[in-house]
Amino acid sequence: MMRVFVLIVGLFPLISFAQSDRWQQRVKYTMNIDMDVTTNRFTGTQKLEYTNNSPDVLPKLFYHLYFNAFQPNSSMDVRSQELGKNVINGRGDWDARVRDRISKLKDDEIGYQKIISLKINGVPQPFKYHETILEVDLVKPMAPKSKLVIDMQFEAQVPLQIRRSGRDNPTTGVRYSMSQWYPKLCEYDYEGWHPTPYVAREFYGVWGDYDVTINIDKDYKLGGTGVVVNAAEIGWGYDVPNSPLKPITKPKRTWHFVGNNVHDFMWAADPDYIHIVRKMPNGGPVLNVLYNYKPNDTKNDSAWTLVADAAVVALPYMESKFGKYPYPQYSFIQGGDGGMEYPMGTLLVGPGLGTVFHEWMHSWYQMMLGTNESMYAWMDEGFTSYAEDVVSKFYYKRSSLDAMKESAQRNPNRGLADLIPSLPNDHADAYASYFSLAKSGYEEPLTTHADHFNTNFAYSAAAYSKGEVFMEQLGYIIGAGVRDKMLLEYYNQWRFKHPNSNDLVQVAEKVSGIKLDWYKEYFCNTTKTINYAIDSLWEEGGVSKIRLKRIGQMPMPIDLQLTFKDGTTEMHYIPLNLMFGEKPNENPTQKREVHEEWRWTHPTYVVEVKHRLTDMTAVEIDPSKRMADVERKNNLLELKW
């Protein structure tokens, strides 16, 4: 088959990559807490070594006090109730986990964090509360390129489980899901301080090392961030499955965790945890599963066992696609209120594999890349959702092939089609969710601060679905294989450095040789939509002409596929002029012709092909359906002669 290529020399050739030198602040926490499981309160000491790697003098420090959100009339409480007044598709726009539950908490059910003392070199530092933010006015401003050590005493009460952290989970019965539990220093970066109040959305943290000692009732079993360094003393560590705790006469047992190069620390505790351990065949992290035992419920046991086994299968593929997992362990822990990611672990309400893969993939896009989720939620939740679908497809395909082999051996007379189970459709749910948002009238730009969306519906669909579509559609623009290379380069260049959206685009431009600022500007900064149509066809002098029309306000490059009577197909590729380049042929077995670029100012474009109209049976825009065209009905024209 003859292949036609038109060479367009990009203005942005591939160049060698340099590691970003963006400075990062650094923390080193040493904490010791004493937990009272009767009152659900604990006291703690915190020694924080803070390194100011910035060029700036810091006259203030800011801490997060997340538990203070779980009090009646808090910002989280009021915002939840206000958003719940919105009626979308006949229902209140509630976060179903929060609703108005905070307003009903009693004094012994609320959460709080109180600072008893805060000193530097023995000198008390003045501070004041702003609900979930603590502002510290340093007696002596912190100089650039310097360190200081902050000694703190604090006390806290664990709230009833409502959102992410808490006690006495109403669904699972887990006693303690301890996330956002300690006074946590806010991040300071090239934009300044980020003292983001805890209203609903997620987090931004400083990387560093954690040394955490937890004294708790002797019957409790714990899991969390880092490794248990006194596992032998306890008798129930991360290397031995479900071994009994060593008997002790003291009422409390001490658990000592160490986690390095992380930006948060989570732990969970329950006396009835069952512990499953898996070790990777060729080395790598220890994989742990901790879940609440249910008497005579073998299905529950099997489901959590599957989590451990699936993790072993999935990890090598995850690392090949997205970069190496660098930590010594990862724990899937039953707790929380759905699924929530933390360094080296996740809190899961149940063992669903989709949620398992999603929360684990946050280890890449939040724990290692660490974008500011208040400003770039779509770069974490969206890219994680994209990766979840990719990993799920791999896992279910792998599992299906294994099942097919077994079934074929047992049933040699069955057809292949009978043996193949239904597999997830790639990213289809994300596209459907985004289309619903785009047509709803509630959409806001992806650049909207996560807590400032007017509806929960718009935030969720934007951050998770439109963010996922961004990455899959990027593969349409630059080529899926190039996009995959870009993801690995993004990881290599920006892990542990808090990239923003411009950093992402620059990596994609360098890997692809294509300009992409227009893509971010249209798809992230606006709510303009994509809508292309096949307007008309005619023939002149043996040349068929196909007029395409841009109806939507966002321009895109176009893949136009022709199908002929003999069943063959041909791709006609029209680059967008703003790209200053073209994607490679994604299917070398298919003839492709590259046409002159489509200028974004022009609403129509005529494609000329050297075929008779009567030889064609179909003309289709984007047969891969990766372009987020909000009206796909006008993308296909079937010709019946």
XYZ file of C-alpha atoms in Angstrom:
641
model
C 0.000 0.000 0.000
C 1.340 3.398 -0.938
C 1.930 5.791 1.973
C 1.804 9.547 1.513
C 3.721 11.806 3.913
C 4.021 15.572 3.955
C 6.933 16.696 6.127
C 6.315 19.682 8.388
C 9.447 20.754 10.183
C 8.541 21.714 13.777
C 9.892 24.913 15.217
C 10.391 23.157 18.546
C 12.758 20.198 18.016
C 13.549 17.684 20.703
C 16.238 18.906 23.048
C 18.052 17.405 25.986
C 16.359 17.650 29.362
C 17.708 19.333 32.465
C 16.431 18.640 35.947
C 14.440 21.503 37.426
C 16.389 23.462 40.014
C 13.300 24.905 41.709
C 14.065 25.144 45.408
C 12.033 23.213 47.956
C 11.534 23.772 51.658
C 12.323 20.835 53.934
C 10.882 19.499 57.198
C 11.932 16.925 59.756
C 9.256 15.960 62.288
C 9.818 14.054 65.505
C 6.508 13.432 67.247
C 5.461 11.454 70.296
C 1.775 11.066 71.094
C -0.154 9.402 73.872
C -3.601 8.160 72.864
C -6.537 7.657 75.247
C -8.981 5.313 73.507
C -11.632 5.969 76.167
C -11.870 9.727 75.693
C -10.621 9.696 72.072
C -8.117 12.381 72.971
C -4.360 12.485 72.734
C -1.501 14.689 73.809
C 1.605 15.167 71.750
C 5.006 16.726 71.472
C 6.468 17.829 68.166
C 10.009 18.827 67.346
C 10.128 20.312 63.859
C 13.359 21.120 62.078
C 12.466 23.504 59.256
C 14.875 24.383 56.467
C 14.240 27.592 54.542
C 15.795 26.927 51.148
C 14.085 29.977 49.666
C 15.804 33.322 48.989
C 13.232 35.020 51.249
C 13.134 36.234 54.852
C 10.183 34.603 56.652
C 8.679 36.738 59.448
C 5.789 34.282 59.942
C 5.010 30.588 59.892
C 1.648 28.953 59.246
C 0.345 25.557 60.380
C -2.703 23.511 59.423
C -5.002 22.458 62.285
C -7.355 20.257 60.283
C -9.386 18.741 63.136
C -10.800 22.196 63.967
C -12.988 21.897 60.857
C -15.153 19.318 62.636
C -17.053 21.732 64.859
C -20.549 23.186 64.400
C -20.541 26.434 62.409
C -17.038 25.806 61.053
C -16.225 26.836 57.496
C -16.500 23.207 56.403
C -19.893 22.866 58.095
C -21.396 26.050 56.657
C -19.961 25.556 53.166
C -21.326 22.019 53.015
C -24.795 23.203 53.963
C -24.691 26.102 51.500
C -23.665 23.869 48.600
C -26.339 21.379 49.619
C -28.977 23.997 48.842
C -28.119 23.746 45.144
C -30.470 21.397 43.308
C -28.866 19.659 40.337
C -30.726 16.983 38.385
C -33.433 16.994 41.047
C -31.058 16.382 43.962
C -29.272 18.510 46.509
C -25.624 19.142 45.650
C -24.374 17.549 48.864
C -21.141 15.823 49.583
C -23.051 12.817 50.890
C -20.367 12.076 53.479
C -20.591 15.508 55.110
C -24.078 16.931 54.495
C -25.073 18.702 57.764
C -23.483 16.121 60.081
C -20.880 18.519 61.511
C -23.616 20.836 62.781
C -24.981 17.990 64.917
C -21.748 16.970 66.646
C -21.762 16.994 70.442
C -18.891 18.245 72.573
C -17.356 14.772 72.889
C -17.788 14.142 69.132
C -16.171 17.263 67.664
C -12.565 17.450 66.589
C -10.029 19.949 67.800
C -6.319 20.660 67.897
C -4.997 23.028 70.557
C -1.459 24.336 70.921
C -0.209 24.243 74.509
C 3.176 25.796 73.801
C 5.316 26.740 70.812
C 8.943 27.677 71.330
C 12.122 28.265 69.346
C 15.355 27.903 71.330
C 13.265 28.022 74.511
C 11.653 31.337 73.522
C 7.823 31.305 73.278
C 6.512 32.477 69.912
C 3.234 34.426 69.683
C 0.512 32.728 67.671
C -3.166 33.077 66.878
C -5.852 30.789 65.533
C -7.727 31.230 62.273
C -9.952 28.181 62.763
C -7.980 25.539 60.804
C -4.877 27.721 60.353
C -2.376 28.696 63.049
C -0.422 31.895 62.390
C 2.928 32.233 64.166
C 4.689 35.609 64.376
C 8.347 34.779 64.737
C 10.149 36.762 67.408
C 13.171 36.669 65.099
C 12.438 36.403 61.346
C 13.870 33.348 59.626
C 16.731 34.146 57.283
C 17.091 32.632 53.789
C 19.083 29.390 53.549
C 18.743 28.770 57.297
C 17.268 26.211 59.696
C 15.305 26.505 62.889
C 13.923 24.000 65.388
C 10.388 24.496 66.705
C 9.276 22.689 69.867
C 5.539 22.292 70.301
C 3.177 20.697 72.772
C -0.375 20.082 71.618
C -3.538 18.206 72.432
C -6.353 16.982 70.241
C -9.696 15.232 70.181
C -10.492 12.834 67.351
C -13.854 13.688 65.734
C -16.476 11.186 64.746
C -15.680 9.893 61.258
C -17.169 12.363 58.796
C -14.587 13.329 56.180
C -11.287 11.505 55.644
C -10.180 11.333 59.290
C -11.990 10.384 62.468
C -13.123 7.628 64.793
C -15.745 4.892 64.868
C -16.376 4.605 61.165
C -20.150 4.078 60.738
C -19.646 1.845 57.684
C -16.709 -0.346 58.649
C -16.497 0.042 62.411
C -12.796 0.962 62.192
C -11.880 2.804 65.375
C -9.305 5.340 64.217
C -8.538 6.750 60.764
C -5.799 9.181 61.691
C -5.144 11.515 58.799
C -4.681 15.278 59.177
C -4.170 14.573 62.876
C -1.158 16.726 63.829
C -0.237 20.429 63.503
C 1.258 20.438 60.003
C 3.422 23.224 58.637
C 1.967 24.879 55.541
C 3.931 24.907 52.306
C 5.983 27.942 51.281
C 7.064 27.986 47.638
C 7.946 30.422 44.854
C 4.425 31.877 45.163
C 4.722 32.409 48.942
C 2.804 30.815 51.827
C -0.185 28.537 51.189
C -2.247 28.694 54.418
C -5.317 27.151 52.801
C -8.240 26.778 55.242
C -9.709 23.284 55.466
C -13.105 23.712 53.836
C -13.510 20.584 51.728
C -10.786 19.827 49.254
C -7.332 18.384 49.429
C -3.785 19.185 50.266
C -0.326 20.591 49.617
C 2.645 19.707 51.780
C 6.363 20.025 52.436
C 8.552 16.990 51.818
C 10.663 15.721 54.660
C 11.244 12.977 57.205
C 8.872 11.761 59.920
C 9.770 9.960 63.136
C 6.513 9.194 64.964
C 5.988 7.321 68.231
C 2.428 6.347 69.153
C 1.462 5.060 72.604
C -1.924 3.369 72.472
C -3.962 0.616 74.155
C -2.002 -2.640 73.902
C -4.693 -4.503 71.940
C -4.691 -2.106 68.978
C -3.008 -2.966 65.679
C -1.628 -0.146 63.557
C -0.660 0.604 59.989
C 0.336 3.788 58.251
C 3.014 5.843 56.550
C 6.600 4.627 56.828
C 7.872 1.428 58.416
C 7.502 0.104 61.957
C 11.078 0.175 63.214
C 10.267 -1.684 66.448
C 8.304 -4.446 64.711
C 10.317 -7.209 66.383
C 9.526 -5.778 69.798
C 5.822 -5.576 68.973
C 5.686 -8.947 67.263
C 3.381 -7.746 64.499
C 5.286 -5.962 61.799
C 5.151 -5.239 58.110
C 7.036 -8.368 57.120
C 4.940 -11.046 58.831
C 1.257 -11.567 57.966
C -1.264 -11.530 60.785
C 1.141 -12.533 63.516
C -0.243 -11.989 67.040
C 0.967 -9.072 69.112
C 3.430 -10.008 71.818
C 1.707 -10.079 75.210
C 2.676 -7.267 77.563
C 1.602 -6.377 81.092
C 1.535 -2.616 80.544
C -1.803 -1.112 79.468
C -0.259 0.607 76.439
C 2.003 -0.441 73.627
C 4.449 1.795 71.762
C 4.540 1.839 67.957
C 7.489 3.586 66.317
C 7.136 4.618 62.663
C 9.746 6.224 60.412
C 8.868 7.593 56.968
C 11.352 9.512 54.837
C 10.905 11.922 51.934
C 7.141 12.228 52.363
C 4.887 15.260 52.769
C 2.397 13.850 55.255
C 1.931 11.068 57.797
C -1.197 8.932 58.205
C -1.948 6.061 60.552
C -4.924 3.912 61.455
C -5.662 1.696 64.442
C -8.134 -1.021 65.335
C -7.966 -4.067 67.635
C -9.524 -6.334 64.978
C -7.311 -5.637 61.986
C -6.304 -8.626 59.861
C -2.925 -8.238 58.184
C -2.017 -9.597 54.734
C 1.538 -9.296 53.393
C 2.843 -9.684 49.864
C 6.439 -9.348 48.710
C 7.355 -8.595 45.115
C 9.055 -11.550 43.399
C 12.083 -9.519 42.294
C 12.347 -7.159 45.233
C 10.683 -3.806 45.739
C 8.193 -2.561 48.295
C 6.436 -4.783 50.787
C 2.692 -4.675 50.102
C 0.381 -4.702 53.128
C -3.367 -5.023 53.493
C -5.086 -4.281 56.816
C -8.832 -4.801 57.102
C -11.447 -5.344 59.762
C -12.301 -8.939 60.454
C -15.942 -9.998 59.962
C -16.820 -13.350 61.549
C -17.934 -15.988 59.049
C -17.583 -13.621 56.086
C -15.293 -15.456 53.692
C -16.257 -13.156 50.813
C -14.838 -10.202 52.730
C -11.617 -12.111 53.369
C -11.363 -13.113 49.711
C -11.975 -9.567 48.492
C -9.179 -8.117 50.610
C -6.875 -10.988 49.650
C -7.544 -10.111 46.019
C -6.374 -6.548 46.749
C -2.999 -7.907 47.852
C -2.685 -10.262 44.889
C -3.789 -7.633 42.365
C -1.202 -5.201 43.731
C 1.581 -7.689 42.994
C 0.365 -8.046 39.402
C -0.166 -4.330 38.812
C 2.993 -2.754 40.289
C 5.517 -3.702 37.567
C 3.166 -2.357 34.907
C 2.535 0.838 36.883
C 6.260 1.441 37.179
C 6.834 0.811 33.462
C 4.173 3.356 32.502
C 4.537 6.030 35.172
C 7.927 5.660 36.894
C 9.442 3.713 39.754
C 7.766 3.532 43.162
C 10.618 4.521 45.531
C 9.310 3.740 49.012
C 9.922 0.574 51.095
C 6.271 -0.347 51.572
C 2.683 0.456 50.639
C -0.385 -0.281 52.776
C -4.027 -0.656 51.750
C -5.822 0.068 55.025
C -9.532 -0.178 55.688
C -10.708 3.115 57.129
C -11.699 6.629 56.159
C -14.898 7.368 54.273
C -14.332 6.114 50.725
C -10.815 6.229 49.402
C -8.127 8.719 50.367
C -4.459 8.775 49.482
C -1.465 9.339 51.735
C 2.264 8.641 51.521
C 2.951 4.898 51.523
C -0.689 4.096 52.195
C -4.350 4.683 51.553
C -7.515 4.562 53.634
C -10.236 2.523 51.894
C -13.778 1.936 53.029
C -13.892 -1.261 50.965
C -11.821 -3.525 48.689
C -13.034 -2.368 45.249
C -10.107 -2.659 42.827
C -10.944 0.531 40.925
C -10.572 2.558 44.100
C -7.506 0.526 45.075
C -5.724 1.367 41.814
C -6.873 4.991 41.956
C -5.606 5.673 45.450
C -2.336 3.857 44.802
C -1.706 5.884 41.643
C -1.890 9.006 43.799
C 1.536 7.887 45.007
C 2.780 9.228 41.685
C 0.678 12.322 41.072
C 0.326 13.553 44.650
C 2.985 11.889 46.804
C 5.903 12.202 44.372
C 4.890 14.993 41.985
C 2.889 16.818 44.627
C 0.997 19.483 42.687
C -0.906 22.014 44.773
C -4.342 20.393 44.807
C -6.082 23.623 45.690
C -4.942 25.165 42.412
C -4.369 22.120 40.199
C -6.741 19.427 41.431
C -7.120 18.211 37.839
C -3.381 17.479 37.621
C -3.694 15.103 40.557
C -7.215 13.665 40.516
C -7.541 13.799 36.737
C -4.184 12.248 35.933
C -4.679 9.669 38.680
C -8.077 8.785 37.200
C -6.430 8.455 33.790
C -3.783 6.137 35.247
C -6.435 4.170 37.136
C -8.188 3.374 33.864
C -4.906 2.417 32.178
C -3.896 0.122 35.049
C -7.396 -1.360 35.365
C -7.437 -2.194 31.664
C -4.082 -3.916 31.982
C -5.104 -5.831 35.089
C -8.463 -7.028 33.779
C -6.974 -7.941 30.411
C -4.222 -9.896 32.163
C -6.766 -11.564 34.443
C -9.012 -12.312 31.468
C -6.210 -13.972 29.544
C -5.373 -16.099 32.576
C -9.044 -16.977 32.989
C -9.337 -17.783 29.282
C -6.395 -20.171 29.471
C -7.919 -21.969 32.441
C -11.386 -22.042 30.879
C -10.050 -23.272 27.542
C -8.362 -26.149 29.301
C -11.591 -27.038 31.094
C -13.929 -26.363 28.141
C -12.048 -26.979 24.878
C -15.253 -26.844 22.800
C -16.265 -23.287 23.776
C -15.616 -20.443 21.350
C -13.138 -17.673 22.111
C -15.888 -15.042 22.268
C -17.572 -16.985 25.030
C -14.400 -16.889 27.089
C -13.727 -13.147 26.929
C -15.475 -11.211 29.707
C -16.681 -7.657 29.300
C -13.779 -5.244 29.793
C -13.906 -1.583 30.842
C -14.200 0.909 27.979
C -11.114 3.168 27.951
C -11.906 6.486 29.640
C -15.507 6.391 28.332
C -16.976 7.269 31.733
C -14.695 10.299 32.026
C -15.764 11.608 28.616
C -19.442 11.064 29.438
C -19.029 12.897 32.745
C -17.232 15.800 31.086
C -19.884 16.061 28.349
C -22.583 16.169 31.013
C -20.703 18.961 32.791
C -20.100 20.937 29.600
C -23.799 20.862 28.731
C -25.066 21.475 32.277
C -24.475 25.205 32.594
C -22.485 24.616 35.802
C -19.006 24.235 34.323
C -16.201 26.470 35.591
C -12.612 26.632 34.298
C -10.110 24.084 35.579
C -8.112 27.033 36.919
C -10.786 27.609 39.594
C -9.513 27.108 43.148
C -10.766 23.722 44.343
C -12.719 25.198 47.278
C -14.174 28.004 45.186
C -16.273 25.985 42.744
C -19.922 26.973 43.019
C -21.059 23.351 43.104
C -19.681 20.004 44.252
C -20.892 18.608 40.935
C -18.730 20.988 38.894
C -15.651 20.418 41.045
C -15.862 16.626 40.861
C -16.520 16.458 37.123
C -13.786 19.008 36.399
C -11.061 17.644 38.657
C -11.612 13.942 38.006
C -13.261 13.652 34.594
C -12.081 16.681 32.621
C -8.601 16.191 34.058
C -8.638 12.587 32.816
C -9.912 13.712 29.424
C -7.076 16.282 29.260
C -4.497 13.491 29.386
C -6.237 11.095 27.005
C -6.946 13.917 24.555
C -3.310 14.993 24.771
C -2.559 11.584 23.273
C -4.851 12.471 20.391
C -2.968 15.733 19.819
C 0.655 14.557 20.086
C 0.205 10.808 19.643
C -0.449 8.235 22.336
C 3.076 6.844 22.261
C 4.577 10.312 22.568
C 2.194 11.096 25.433
C 3.374 7.966 27.234
C 7.012 9.046 26.840
C 6.031 12.478 28.137
C 4.508 10.991 31.290
C 7.753 9.222 32.144
C 9.772 12.359 31.425
C 7.376 14.412 33.559
C 7.979 11.975 36.418
C 11.747 11.959 35.926
C 12.043 15.716 35.737
C 9.519 16.906 38.306
C 9.148 14.319 41.077
C 9.538 15.903 44.511
C 9.394 19.401 43.000
C 5.713 20.503 42.956
C 5.161 21.126 39.208
C 2.445 23.463 37.979
C 0.489 23.339 34.723
C 3.099 25.350 32.807
C 5.799 22.882 33.852
C 3.671 20.013 32.549
C 3.066 21.721 29.209
C 6.736 22.535 28.752
C 7.675 18.877 29.224
C 4.999 17.841 26.721
C 6.254 20.410 24.208
C 9.852 19.269 24.501
C 9.007 15.597 24.154
C 6.588 16.097 21.237
C 8.180 19.021 19.389
C 4.682 20.557 19.261
C 3.501 23.835 20.762
C 0.753 23.195 23.321
C 0.164 26.479 25.144
C -3.039 26.911 23.148
C -4.323 23.550 24.456
C -3.898 24.509 28.092
C -5.305 27.984 27.471
C -8.501 26.723 25.831
C -9.145 23.510 27.758
C -8.050 24.612 31.231
C -8.474 28.385 31.359
C -11.877 28.510 29.654
C -15.047 26.461 29.316
C -15.063 26.675 25.518
C -16.020 23.373 23.933
C -14.994 21.315 20.901
C -17.566 20.636 18.193
C -16.634 19.738 14.624
C -18.963 18.585 11.874
C -18.851 17.170 8.363
C -20.616 19.940 6.495
C -20.802 18.729 2.901
C -19.187 16.570 0.201
C -18.915 16.982 -3.544
C -16.766 15.872 -6.430
C -14.970 17.966 -9.061
C -12.861 16.455 -11.833
C -12.416 13.135 -10.076
C -11.351 14.820 -6.836
C -13.631 14.493 -3.841
C -13.946 17.518 -1.584
C -15.074 17.335 2.022
C -15.938 20.518 3.854
C -15.414 20.388 7.625
C -16.893 22.952 9.941
C -15.820 24.086 13.405
C -18.990 24.796 15.381
C -17.464 24.925 18.855
C -15.164 27.678 20.078
C -12.106 25.496 20.737
C -9.918 24.617 17.736
C -8.238 21.227 17.358
C -6.209 19.198 14.875
C -8.353 16.738 12.958
C -8.061 13.044 12.168
C -10.409 12.347 9.245
C -10.864 8.706 8.275
C -12.251 7.545 4.939
C -13.713 4.047 4.576
C -14.035 2.474 1.122
C -16.256 -0.172 -0.410
C -13.516 -2.772 -0.253
C -13.290 -2.312 3.542
C -9.974 -0.449 3.522
C -9.486 2.834 5.332
C -7.319 5.907 4.891
C -6.436 8.625 7.394
C -6.255 12.304 6.471
C -4.553 14.381 9.125
C -5.017 18.152 9.433
C -2.684 19.822 11.944
C -3.761 22.981 13.747
C -1.623 25.981 12.846
C -1.033 26.805 16.538
C 0.853 23.507 16.931
C 3.745 24.393 14.594
C 4.223 20.682 14.038
C 2.413 17.410 13.622
C 1.958 14.182 15.507
C 3.529 10.995 14.150
C 1.462 8.422 12.340
C -0.095 6.377 15.138
C -0.980 3.465 12.855
C 1.810 2.670 10.371
C -0.339 -0.075 8.791
C -2.847 2.541 7.632
C -2.161 4.980 4.804
C -2.028 8.549 6.106
C -1.898 11.835 4.233
C -0.938 15.031 6.035
C -2.721 18.134 4.772
C -2.027 21.834 5.086
C -2.599 23.173 8.598
C -6.023 24.520 9.596
C -5.780 28.121 10.785
C -7.717 28.555 14.006
C -9.352 31.767 12.751
C -11.124 29.924 9.945
C -14.424 28.163 10.746
C -14.319 25.866 7.693
C -11.751 23.735 5.912
C -11.971 21.768 2.665
C -10.136 18.470 2.397
C -9.345 17.278 -1.131
C -8.785 13.564 -1.763
C -8.039 11.738 -4.994
C -10.895 9.301 -4.730
C -14.333 9.137 -6.276
C -17.160 9.824 -3.886
C -18.891 6.658 -5.005
C -15.906 4.614 -3.770
C -16.468 5.785 -0.195
C -18.866 4.308 2.329
C -18.071 6.506 5.345
C -16.294 9.709 6.359
C -15.545 10.142 10.059
C -13.903 12.780 12.220
C -11.800 11.250 15.015
C -12.717 7.560 14.769
C -10.706 6.960 17.972
C -13.138 9.213 19.855
C -10.332 10.734 21.912
C -11.210 14.286 20.909
C -13.719 15.652 23.420
C -16.263 16.658 20.802
C -19.461 17.490 22.668
C -21.664 16.531 19.703
C -20.342 13.384 18.083
C -23.436 12.737 15.982
C -22.171 15.109 13.313
C -18.725 13.462 13.177
C -19.799 10.505 11.040
C -21.341 10.527 7.602
C -22.256 7.175 6.106
C -22.632 7.061 2.338
C -25.130 4.659 0.804
C -24.959 4.275 -2.938
